[in-house]
CSV table of C-alpha atoms in Angstrom, one decimal:
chain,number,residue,atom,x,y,z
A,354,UNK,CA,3.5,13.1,-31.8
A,355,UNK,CA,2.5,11.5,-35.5
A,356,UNK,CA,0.7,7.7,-35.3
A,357,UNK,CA,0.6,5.3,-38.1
A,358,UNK,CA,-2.6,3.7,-39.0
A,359,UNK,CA,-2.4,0.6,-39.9
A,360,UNK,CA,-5.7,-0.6,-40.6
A,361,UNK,CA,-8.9,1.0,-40.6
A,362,UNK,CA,-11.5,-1.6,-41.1
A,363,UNK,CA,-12.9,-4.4,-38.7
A,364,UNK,CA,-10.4,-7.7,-39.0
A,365,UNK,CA,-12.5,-10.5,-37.4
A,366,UNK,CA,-15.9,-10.7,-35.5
A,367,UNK,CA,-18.4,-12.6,-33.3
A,368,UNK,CA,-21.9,-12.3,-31.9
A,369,UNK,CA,-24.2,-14.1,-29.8
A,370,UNK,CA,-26.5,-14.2,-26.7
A,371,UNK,CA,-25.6,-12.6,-23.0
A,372,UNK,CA,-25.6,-14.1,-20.0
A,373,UNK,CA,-27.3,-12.4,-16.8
A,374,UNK,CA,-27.2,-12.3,-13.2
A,375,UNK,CA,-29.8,-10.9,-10.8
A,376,UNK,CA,-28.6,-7.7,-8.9
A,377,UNK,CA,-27.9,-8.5,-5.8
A,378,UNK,CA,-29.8,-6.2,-2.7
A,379,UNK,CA,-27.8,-6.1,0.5
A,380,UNK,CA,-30.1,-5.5,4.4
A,381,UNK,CA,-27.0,-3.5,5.6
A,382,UNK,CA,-26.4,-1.5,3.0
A,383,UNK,CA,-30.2,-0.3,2.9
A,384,UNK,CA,-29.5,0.0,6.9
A,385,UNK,CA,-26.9,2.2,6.6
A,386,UNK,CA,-28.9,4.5,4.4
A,387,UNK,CA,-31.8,4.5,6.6
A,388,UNK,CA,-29.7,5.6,9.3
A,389,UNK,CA,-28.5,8.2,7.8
A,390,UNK,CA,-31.6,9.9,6.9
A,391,UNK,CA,-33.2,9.0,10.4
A,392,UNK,CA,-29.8,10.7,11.4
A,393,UNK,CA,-29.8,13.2,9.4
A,394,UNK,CA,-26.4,13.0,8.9
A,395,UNK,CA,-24.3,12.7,5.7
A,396,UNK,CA,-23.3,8.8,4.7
A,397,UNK,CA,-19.2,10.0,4.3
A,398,UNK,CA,-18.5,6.9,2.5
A,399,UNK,CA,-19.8,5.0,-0.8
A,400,UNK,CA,-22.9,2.4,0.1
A,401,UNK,CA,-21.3,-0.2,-1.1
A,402,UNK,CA,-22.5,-4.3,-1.0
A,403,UNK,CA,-20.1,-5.7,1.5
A,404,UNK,CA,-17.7,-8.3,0.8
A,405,UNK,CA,-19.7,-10.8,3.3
A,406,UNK,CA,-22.6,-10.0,0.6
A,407,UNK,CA,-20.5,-10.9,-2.4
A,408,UNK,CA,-19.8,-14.4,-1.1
A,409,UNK,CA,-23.0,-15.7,-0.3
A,410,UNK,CA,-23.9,-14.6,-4.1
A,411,UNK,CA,-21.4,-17.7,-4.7
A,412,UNK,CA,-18.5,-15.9,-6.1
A,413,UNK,CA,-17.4,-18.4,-9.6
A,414,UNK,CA,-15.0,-20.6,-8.4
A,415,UNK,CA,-12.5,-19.9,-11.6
A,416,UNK,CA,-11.6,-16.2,-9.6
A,417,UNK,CA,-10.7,-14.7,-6.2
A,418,UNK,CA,-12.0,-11.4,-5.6
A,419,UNK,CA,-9.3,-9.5,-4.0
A,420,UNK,CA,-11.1,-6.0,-3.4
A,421,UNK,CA,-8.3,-4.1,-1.1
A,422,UNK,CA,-5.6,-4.3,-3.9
A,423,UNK,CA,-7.6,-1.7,-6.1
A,424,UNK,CA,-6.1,1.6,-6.6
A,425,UNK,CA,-8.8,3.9,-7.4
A,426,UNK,CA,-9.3,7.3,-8.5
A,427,UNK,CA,-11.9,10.4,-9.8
A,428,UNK,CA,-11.3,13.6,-11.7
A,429,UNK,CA,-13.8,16.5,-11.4
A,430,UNK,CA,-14.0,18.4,-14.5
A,431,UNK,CA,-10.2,19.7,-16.1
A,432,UNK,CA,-11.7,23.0,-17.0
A,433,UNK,CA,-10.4,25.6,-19.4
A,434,UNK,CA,-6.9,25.4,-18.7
A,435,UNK,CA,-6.3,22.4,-21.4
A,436,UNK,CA,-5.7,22.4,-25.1
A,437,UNK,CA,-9.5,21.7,-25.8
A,438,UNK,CA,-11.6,19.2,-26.1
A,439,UNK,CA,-11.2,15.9,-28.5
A,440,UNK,CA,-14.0,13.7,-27.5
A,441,UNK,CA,-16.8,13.6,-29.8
A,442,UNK,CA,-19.4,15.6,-29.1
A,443,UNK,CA,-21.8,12.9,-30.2
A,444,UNK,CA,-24.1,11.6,-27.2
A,445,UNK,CA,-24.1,7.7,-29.0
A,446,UNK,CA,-20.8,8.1,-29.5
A,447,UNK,CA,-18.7,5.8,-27.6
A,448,UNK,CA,-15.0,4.8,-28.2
A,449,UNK,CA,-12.5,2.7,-26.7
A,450,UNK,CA,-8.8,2.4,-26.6
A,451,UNK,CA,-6.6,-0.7,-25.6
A,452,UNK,CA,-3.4,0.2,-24.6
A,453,UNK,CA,0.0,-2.3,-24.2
A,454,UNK,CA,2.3,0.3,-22.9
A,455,UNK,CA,4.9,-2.4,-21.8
A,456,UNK,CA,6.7,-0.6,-18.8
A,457,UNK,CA,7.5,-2.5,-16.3
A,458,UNK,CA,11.0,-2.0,-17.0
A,459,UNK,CA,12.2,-5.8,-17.0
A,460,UNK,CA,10.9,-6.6,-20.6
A,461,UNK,CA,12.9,-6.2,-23.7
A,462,UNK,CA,10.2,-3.4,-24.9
A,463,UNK,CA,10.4,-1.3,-21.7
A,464,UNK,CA,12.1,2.1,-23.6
A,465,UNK,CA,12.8,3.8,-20.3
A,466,UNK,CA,8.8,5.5,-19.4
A,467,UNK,CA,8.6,6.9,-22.9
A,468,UNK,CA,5.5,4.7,-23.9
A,469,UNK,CA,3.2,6.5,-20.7
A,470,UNK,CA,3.5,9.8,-22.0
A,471,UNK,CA,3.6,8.1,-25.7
A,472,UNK,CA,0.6,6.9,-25.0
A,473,UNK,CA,-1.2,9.4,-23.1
A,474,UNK,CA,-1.1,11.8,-26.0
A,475,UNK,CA,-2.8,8.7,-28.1
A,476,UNK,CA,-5.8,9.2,-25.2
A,477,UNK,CA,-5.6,12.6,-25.8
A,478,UNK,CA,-5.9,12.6,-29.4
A,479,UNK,CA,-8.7,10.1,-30.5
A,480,UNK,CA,-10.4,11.5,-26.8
A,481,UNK,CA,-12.0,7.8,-25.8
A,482,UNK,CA,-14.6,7.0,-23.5
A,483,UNK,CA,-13.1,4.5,-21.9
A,484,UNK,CA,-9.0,3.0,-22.1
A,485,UNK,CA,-8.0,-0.2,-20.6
A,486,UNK,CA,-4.1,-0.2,-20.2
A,487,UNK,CA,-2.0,-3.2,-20.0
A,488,UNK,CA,1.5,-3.5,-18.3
A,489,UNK,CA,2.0,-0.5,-16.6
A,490,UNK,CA,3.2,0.5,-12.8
A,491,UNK,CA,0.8,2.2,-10.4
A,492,UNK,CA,2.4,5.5,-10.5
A,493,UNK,CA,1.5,6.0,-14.7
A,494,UNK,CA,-2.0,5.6,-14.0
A,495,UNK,CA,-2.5,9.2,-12.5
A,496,UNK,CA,-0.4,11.0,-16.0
A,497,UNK,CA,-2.5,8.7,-18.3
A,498,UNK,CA,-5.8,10.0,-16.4
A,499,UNK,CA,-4.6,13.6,-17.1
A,500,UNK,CA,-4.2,13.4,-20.7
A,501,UNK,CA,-8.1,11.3,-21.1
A,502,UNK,CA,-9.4,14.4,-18.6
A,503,UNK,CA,-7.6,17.2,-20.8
A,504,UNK,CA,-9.8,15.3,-23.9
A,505,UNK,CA,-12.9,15.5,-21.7
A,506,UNK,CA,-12.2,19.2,-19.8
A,507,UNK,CA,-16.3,19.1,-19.2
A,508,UNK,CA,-16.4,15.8,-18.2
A,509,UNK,CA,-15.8,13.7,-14.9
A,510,UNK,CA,-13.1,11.0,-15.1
A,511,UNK,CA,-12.0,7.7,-13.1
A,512,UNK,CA,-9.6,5.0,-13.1
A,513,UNK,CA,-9.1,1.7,-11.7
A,514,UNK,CA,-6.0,0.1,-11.1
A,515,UNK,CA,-5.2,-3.9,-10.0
A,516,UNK,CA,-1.4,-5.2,-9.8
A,517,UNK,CA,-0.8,-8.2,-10.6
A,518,UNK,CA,-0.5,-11.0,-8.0
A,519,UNK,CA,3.4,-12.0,-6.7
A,520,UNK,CA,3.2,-16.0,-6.5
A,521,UNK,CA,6.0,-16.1,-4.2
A,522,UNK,CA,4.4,-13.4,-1.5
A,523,UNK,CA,0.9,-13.1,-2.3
A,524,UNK,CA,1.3,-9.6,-2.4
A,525,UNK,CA,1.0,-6.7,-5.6
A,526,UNK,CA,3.9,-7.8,-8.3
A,527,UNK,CA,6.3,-4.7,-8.6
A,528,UNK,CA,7.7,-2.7,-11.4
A,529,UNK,CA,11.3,-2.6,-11.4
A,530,UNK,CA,11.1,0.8,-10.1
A,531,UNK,CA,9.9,-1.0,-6.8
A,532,UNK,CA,5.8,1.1,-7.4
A,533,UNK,CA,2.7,-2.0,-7.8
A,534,UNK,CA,2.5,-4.0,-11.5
A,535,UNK,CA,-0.6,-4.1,-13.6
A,536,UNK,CA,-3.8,-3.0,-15.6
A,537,UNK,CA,-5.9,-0.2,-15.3
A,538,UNK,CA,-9.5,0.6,-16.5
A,539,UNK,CA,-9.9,4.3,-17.2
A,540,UNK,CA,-13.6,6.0,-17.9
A,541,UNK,CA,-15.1,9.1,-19.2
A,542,UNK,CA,-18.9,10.4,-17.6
A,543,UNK,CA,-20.4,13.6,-18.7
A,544,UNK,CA,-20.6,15.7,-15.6
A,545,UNK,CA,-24.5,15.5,-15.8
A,546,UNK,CA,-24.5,11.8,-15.5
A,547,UNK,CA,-22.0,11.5,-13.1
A,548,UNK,CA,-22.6,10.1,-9.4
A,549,UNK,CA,-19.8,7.8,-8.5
A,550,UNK,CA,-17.9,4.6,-9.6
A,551,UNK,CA,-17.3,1.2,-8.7
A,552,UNK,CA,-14.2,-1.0,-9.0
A,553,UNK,CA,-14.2,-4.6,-8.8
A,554,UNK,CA,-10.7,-6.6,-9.4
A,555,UNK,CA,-9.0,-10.2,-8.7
A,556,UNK,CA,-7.0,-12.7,-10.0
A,557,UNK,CA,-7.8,-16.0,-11.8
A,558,UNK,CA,-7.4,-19.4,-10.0
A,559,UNK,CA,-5.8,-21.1,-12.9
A,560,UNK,CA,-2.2,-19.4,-13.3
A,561,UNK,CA,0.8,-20.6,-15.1
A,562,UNK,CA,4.0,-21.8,-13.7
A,563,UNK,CA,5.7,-17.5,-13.5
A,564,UNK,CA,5.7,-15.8,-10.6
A,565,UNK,CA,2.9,-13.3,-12.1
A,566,UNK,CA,-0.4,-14.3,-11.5
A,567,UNK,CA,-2.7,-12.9,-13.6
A,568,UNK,CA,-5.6,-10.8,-12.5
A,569,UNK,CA,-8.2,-8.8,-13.9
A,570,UNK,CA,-9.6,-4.9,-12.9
A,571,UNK,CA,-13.4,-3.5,-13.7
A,572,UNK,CA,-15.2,-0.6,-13.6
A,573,UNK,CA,-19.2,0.3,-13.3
A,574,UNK,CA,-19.4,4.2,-13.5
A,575,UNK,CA,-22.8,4.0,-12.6
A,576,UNK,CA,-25.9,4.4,-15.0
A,577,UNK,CA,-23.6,4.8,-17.7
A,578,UNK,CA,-21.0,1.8,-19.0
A,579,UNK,CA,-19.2,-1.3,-17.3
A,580,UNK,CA,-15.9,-2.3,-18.3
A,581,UNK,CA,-13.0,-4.0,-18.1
A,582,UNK,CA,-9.6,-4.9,-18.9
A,583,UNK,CA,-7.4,-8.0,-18.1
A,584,UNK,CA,-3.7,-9.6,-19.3
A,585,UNK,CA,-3.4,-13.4,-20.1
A,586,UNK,CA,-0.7,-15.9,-19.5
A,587,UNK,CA,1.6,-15.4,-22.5
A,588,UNK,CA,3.0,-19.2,-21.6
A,589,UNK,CA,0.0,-21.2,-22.2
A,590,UNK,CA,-2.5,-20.5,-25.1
A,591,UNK,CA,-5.2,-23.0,-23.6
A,592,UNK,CA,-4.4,-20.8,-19.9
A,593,UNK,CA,-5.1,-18.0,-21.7
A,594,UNK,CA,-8.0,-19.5,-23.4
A,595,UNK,CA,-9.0,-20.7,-20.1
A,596,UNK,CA,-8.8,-17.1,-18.1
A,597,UNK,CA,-10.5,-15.6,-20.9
A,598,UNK,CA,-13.6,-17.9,-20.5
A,599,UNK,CA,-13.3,-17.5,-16.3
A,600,UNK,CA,-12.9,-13.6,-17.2
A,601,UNK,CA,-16.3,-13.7,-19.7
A,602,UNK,CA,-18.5,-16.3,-19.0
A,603,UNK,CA,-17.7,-15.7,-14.9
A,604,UNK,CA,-16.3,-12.7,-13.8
A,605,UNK,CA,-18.4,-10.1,-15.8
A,606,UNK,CA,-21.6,-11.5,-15.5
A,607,UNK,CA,-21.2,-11.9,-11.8
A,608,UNK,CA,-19.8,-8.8,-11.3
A,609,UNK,CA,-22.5,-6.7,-13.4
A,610,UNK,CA,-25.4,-9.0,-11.0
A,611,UNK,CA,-23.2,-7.2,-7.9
A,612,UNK,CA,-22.8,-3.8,-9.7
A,613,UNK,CA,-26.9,-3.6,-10.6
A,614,UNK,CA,-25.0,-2.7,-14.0
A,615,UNK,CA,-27.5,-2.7,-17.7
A,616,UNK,CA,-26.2,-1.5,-20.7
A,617,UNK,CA,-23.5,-0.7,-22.5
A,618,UNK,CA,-20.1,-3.1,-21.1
A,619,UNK,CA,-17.0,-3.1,-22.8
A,620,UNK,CA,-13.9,-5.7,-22.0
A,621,UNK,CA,-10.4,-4.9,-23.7
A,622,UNK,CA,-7.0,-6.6,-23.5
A,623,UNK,CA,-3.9,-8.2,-24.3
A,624,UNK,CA,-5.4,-11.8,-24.3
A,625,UNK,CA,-2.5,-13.2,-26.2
A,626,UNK,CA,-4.7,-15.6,-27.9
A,627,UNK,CA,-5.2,-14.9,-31.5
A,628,UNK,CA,-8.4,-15.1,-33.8
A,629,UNK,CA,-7.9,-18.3,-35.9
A,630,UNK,CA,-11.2,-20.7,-36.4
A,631,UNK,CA,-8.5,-23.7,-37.3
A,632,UNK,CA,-6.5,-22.9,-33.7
A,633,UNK,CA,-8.3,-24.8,-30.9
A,634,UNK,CA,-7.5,-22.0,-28.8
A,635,UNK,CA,-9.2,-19.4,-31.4
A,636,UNK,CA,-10.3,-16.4,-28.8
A,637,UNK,CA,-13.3,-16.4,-30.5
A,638,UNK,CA,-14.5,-19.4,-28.1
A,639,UNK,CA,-14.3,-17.1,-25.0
A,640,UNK,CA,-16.7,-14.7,-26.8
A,641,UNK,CA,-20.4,-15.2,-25.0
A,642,UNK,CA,-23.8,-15.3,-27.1
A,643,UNK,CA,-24.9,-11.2,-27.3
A,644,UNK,CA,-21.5,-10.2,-27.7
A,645,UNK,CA,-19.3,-9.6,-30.6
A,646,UNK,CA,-15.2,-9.0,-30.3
A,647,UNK,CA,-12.8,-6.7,-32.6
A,648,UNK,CA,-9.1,-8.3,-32.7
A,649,UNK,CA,-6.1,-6.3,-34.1
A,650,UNK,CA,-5.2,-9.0,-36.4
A,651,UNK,CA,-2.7,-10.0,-33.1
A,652,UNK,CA,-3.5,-10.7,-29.5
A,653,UNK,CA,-5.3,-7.5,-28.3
A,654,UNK,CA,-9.3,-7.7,-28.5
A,655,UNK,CA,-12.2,-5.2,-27.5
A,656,UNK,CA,-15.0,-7.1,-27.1
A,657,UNK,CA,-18.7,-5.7,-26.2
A,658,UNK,CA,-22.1,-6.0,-25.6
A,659,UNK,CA,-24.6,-6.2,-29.1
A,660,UNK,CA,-26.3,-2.4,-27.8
A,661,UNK,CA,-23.1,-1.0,-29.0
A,662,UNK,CA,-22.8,-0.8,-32.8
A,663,UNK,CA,-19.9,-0.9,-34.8
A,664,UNK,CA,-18.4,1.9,-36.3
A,665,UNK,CA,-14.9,1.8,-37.4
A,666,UNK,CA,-11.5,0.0,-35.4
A,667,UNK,CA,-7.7,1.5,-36.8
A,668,UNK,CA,-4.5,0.4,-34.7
A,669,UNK,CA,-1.9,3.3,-34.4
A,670,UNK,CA,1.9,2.3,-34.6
A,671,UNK,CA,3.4,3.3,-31.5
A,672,UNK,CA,7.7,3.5,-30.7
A,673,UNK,CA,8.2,2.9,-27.4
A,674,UNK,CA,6.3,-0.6,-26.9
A,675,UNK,CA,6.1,-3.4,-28.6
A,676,UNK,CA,2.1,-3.1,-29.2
A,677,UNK,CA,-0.1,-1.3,-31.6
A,678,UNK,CA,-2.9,0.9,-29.8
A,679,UNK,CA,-6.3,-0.8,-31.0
A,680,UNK,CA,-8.7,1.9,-31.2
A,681,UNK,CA,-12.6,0.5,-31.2
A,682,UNK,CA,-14.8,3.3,-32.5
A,683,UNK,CA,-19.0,2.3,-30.9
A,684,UNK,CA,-22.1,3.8,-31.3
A,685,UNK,CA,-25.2,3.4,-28.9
């Protein structure tokens, strides 16, 4: 498959301070583990903070957690059976790819499932650390994993998947092929850093008057990178502005004081809100102080933390959806 680059240079910017949160320690949690060694007995299941945990932490009041909707997944290593490796080799190299692959198969750019394989070969070729993937039905998220684990055949992989919220049920939207609607956060971990992943999703409280309610999905591979991904209301500009600041200023930071996450975090999306410093709803206002945001010159945006450095951004023409890919290349 041949791509189109587009562009090959930054198109807008911003930078700043970050906002923290304290980590949050949980008794039970440390119970469980003592237990276990008293025991000496294998803990079968993550040591997670429970969700009693999270609420007294004062979840902010512009989201609703909604944990058990998460579809989540690991890959051990692919091995030698792929067509080699395309990740850089670099250890302070670290790329991301936003993805609109527009298949839920009621909008006007849904071209039958061709876009999942479309752009699975795009993860394959520019081999990314971590994707965040917009529109898409539950069922894609286990081929587009393949294709980032064939780039990484040393490496571990996960993904993270949250449907979007039906208004009228409060239950997963659906695809028109009847499997869950939504994002998905996929990740990369070299196999020697590799312990497990978190996944942390939910929607927003302020939602427009469609049946979708918008949410948003992250992932904390642990001592290694936090990300996320999210969708806003195409209806409403100041929504979207609105979700955006709930997503940055409140969501993140919380999550990252529940996750114990430092370092590298990287948020990418389909925001549809635009970078223009004479729009009132310029995306640029949902950008916290410490961070700095790459646009495609439309409404998809990587933005990430200030110990990531720049490198190079190019958007890839893509047939079978109605969205550029908006490759972020990072160093740090």
């Amino acid at each position: 498959m041949a791509y189109s680059t587009t562009t090959t240079a930054p198109l807008d910017d911003g930078t700043g301070l970050k906002r923290g949160i304290s980590m949050i320690t949980s008794p039970g949690c440390r119970a469980a583990l003592l237990t276990a060694l008293f025991l000496t007995q294998p803990l079968l299941s993550t040591c997670r903070i429970p969700d009693e945990d999270i609420s007294t932490a004062a979840v902010p009041t512009t989201i609703q957690l909604r944990p058990n909707d998460i579809i989540k997944s690991t890959l051990p290593p692919y091995g030698s059976g792929g067509r080699g490796r395309t990740g850089s080799t670099s250890s302070t190299s670290f790329n991301e790819l936003q993805l609109n692959l527009c298949n839920s198969g009621f909008a006007g750019c849904y071209a039958g499932g061709d876009s999942i394989p479309e752009g699975g070969e795009l993860i394959y070729a520019t081999g990314p650390n971590v994707v965040t993937v917009n529109e898409i039905c539950s069922n894609d998220v286990a081929e587009l994993q393949s294709y980032l684990s064939e780039a990484w055949p040393t490496d571990y992989t996960y993904s993270a998947f949250m449907p979007a919220i039906d208004k009228r049920t409060a239950a997963p939207y659906k695809c028109k092929d009847g499997f869950q609607y939504g994002s998905a956060v996929l990740g990369r971990v070299a196999a020697s850093k590799w312990t497990t992943f978190d996944a942390y999703g939910g929607k927003f409280i302020a939602q427009d008057s469609s049946n979708e309610e918008r949410i948003f999905v992250c992932a904390y591979a642990r001592g290694d990178h936090f990300t996320c991904t999210t969708h806003l209301s195409s209806s409403s500009e100041p929504l979207a502005l609105s979700q955006c600041k709930a997503l940055m200023f409140d969501a993140v930071p919380y999550l990252k004081g529940v996750a114990g996450a430092a370092g590298k975090t990287v948020v990418g999306g389909d925001f549809n809100l635009e970078y223009d410093t004479s729009d009132a709803e310029n995306v640029q206002k949902c950008v916290p102080p410490g961070w700095t945001r790459k646009g495609d010159g439309d409404v998809q945006h990587v933005i990430y933390t200030n110990d990531l450095v720049f490198s190079k951004s190019k958007a890839w023409g893509l047939s079978y959806t109605d969205h550029d890919g908006w490759e972020v290349r990072l160093t740090g």
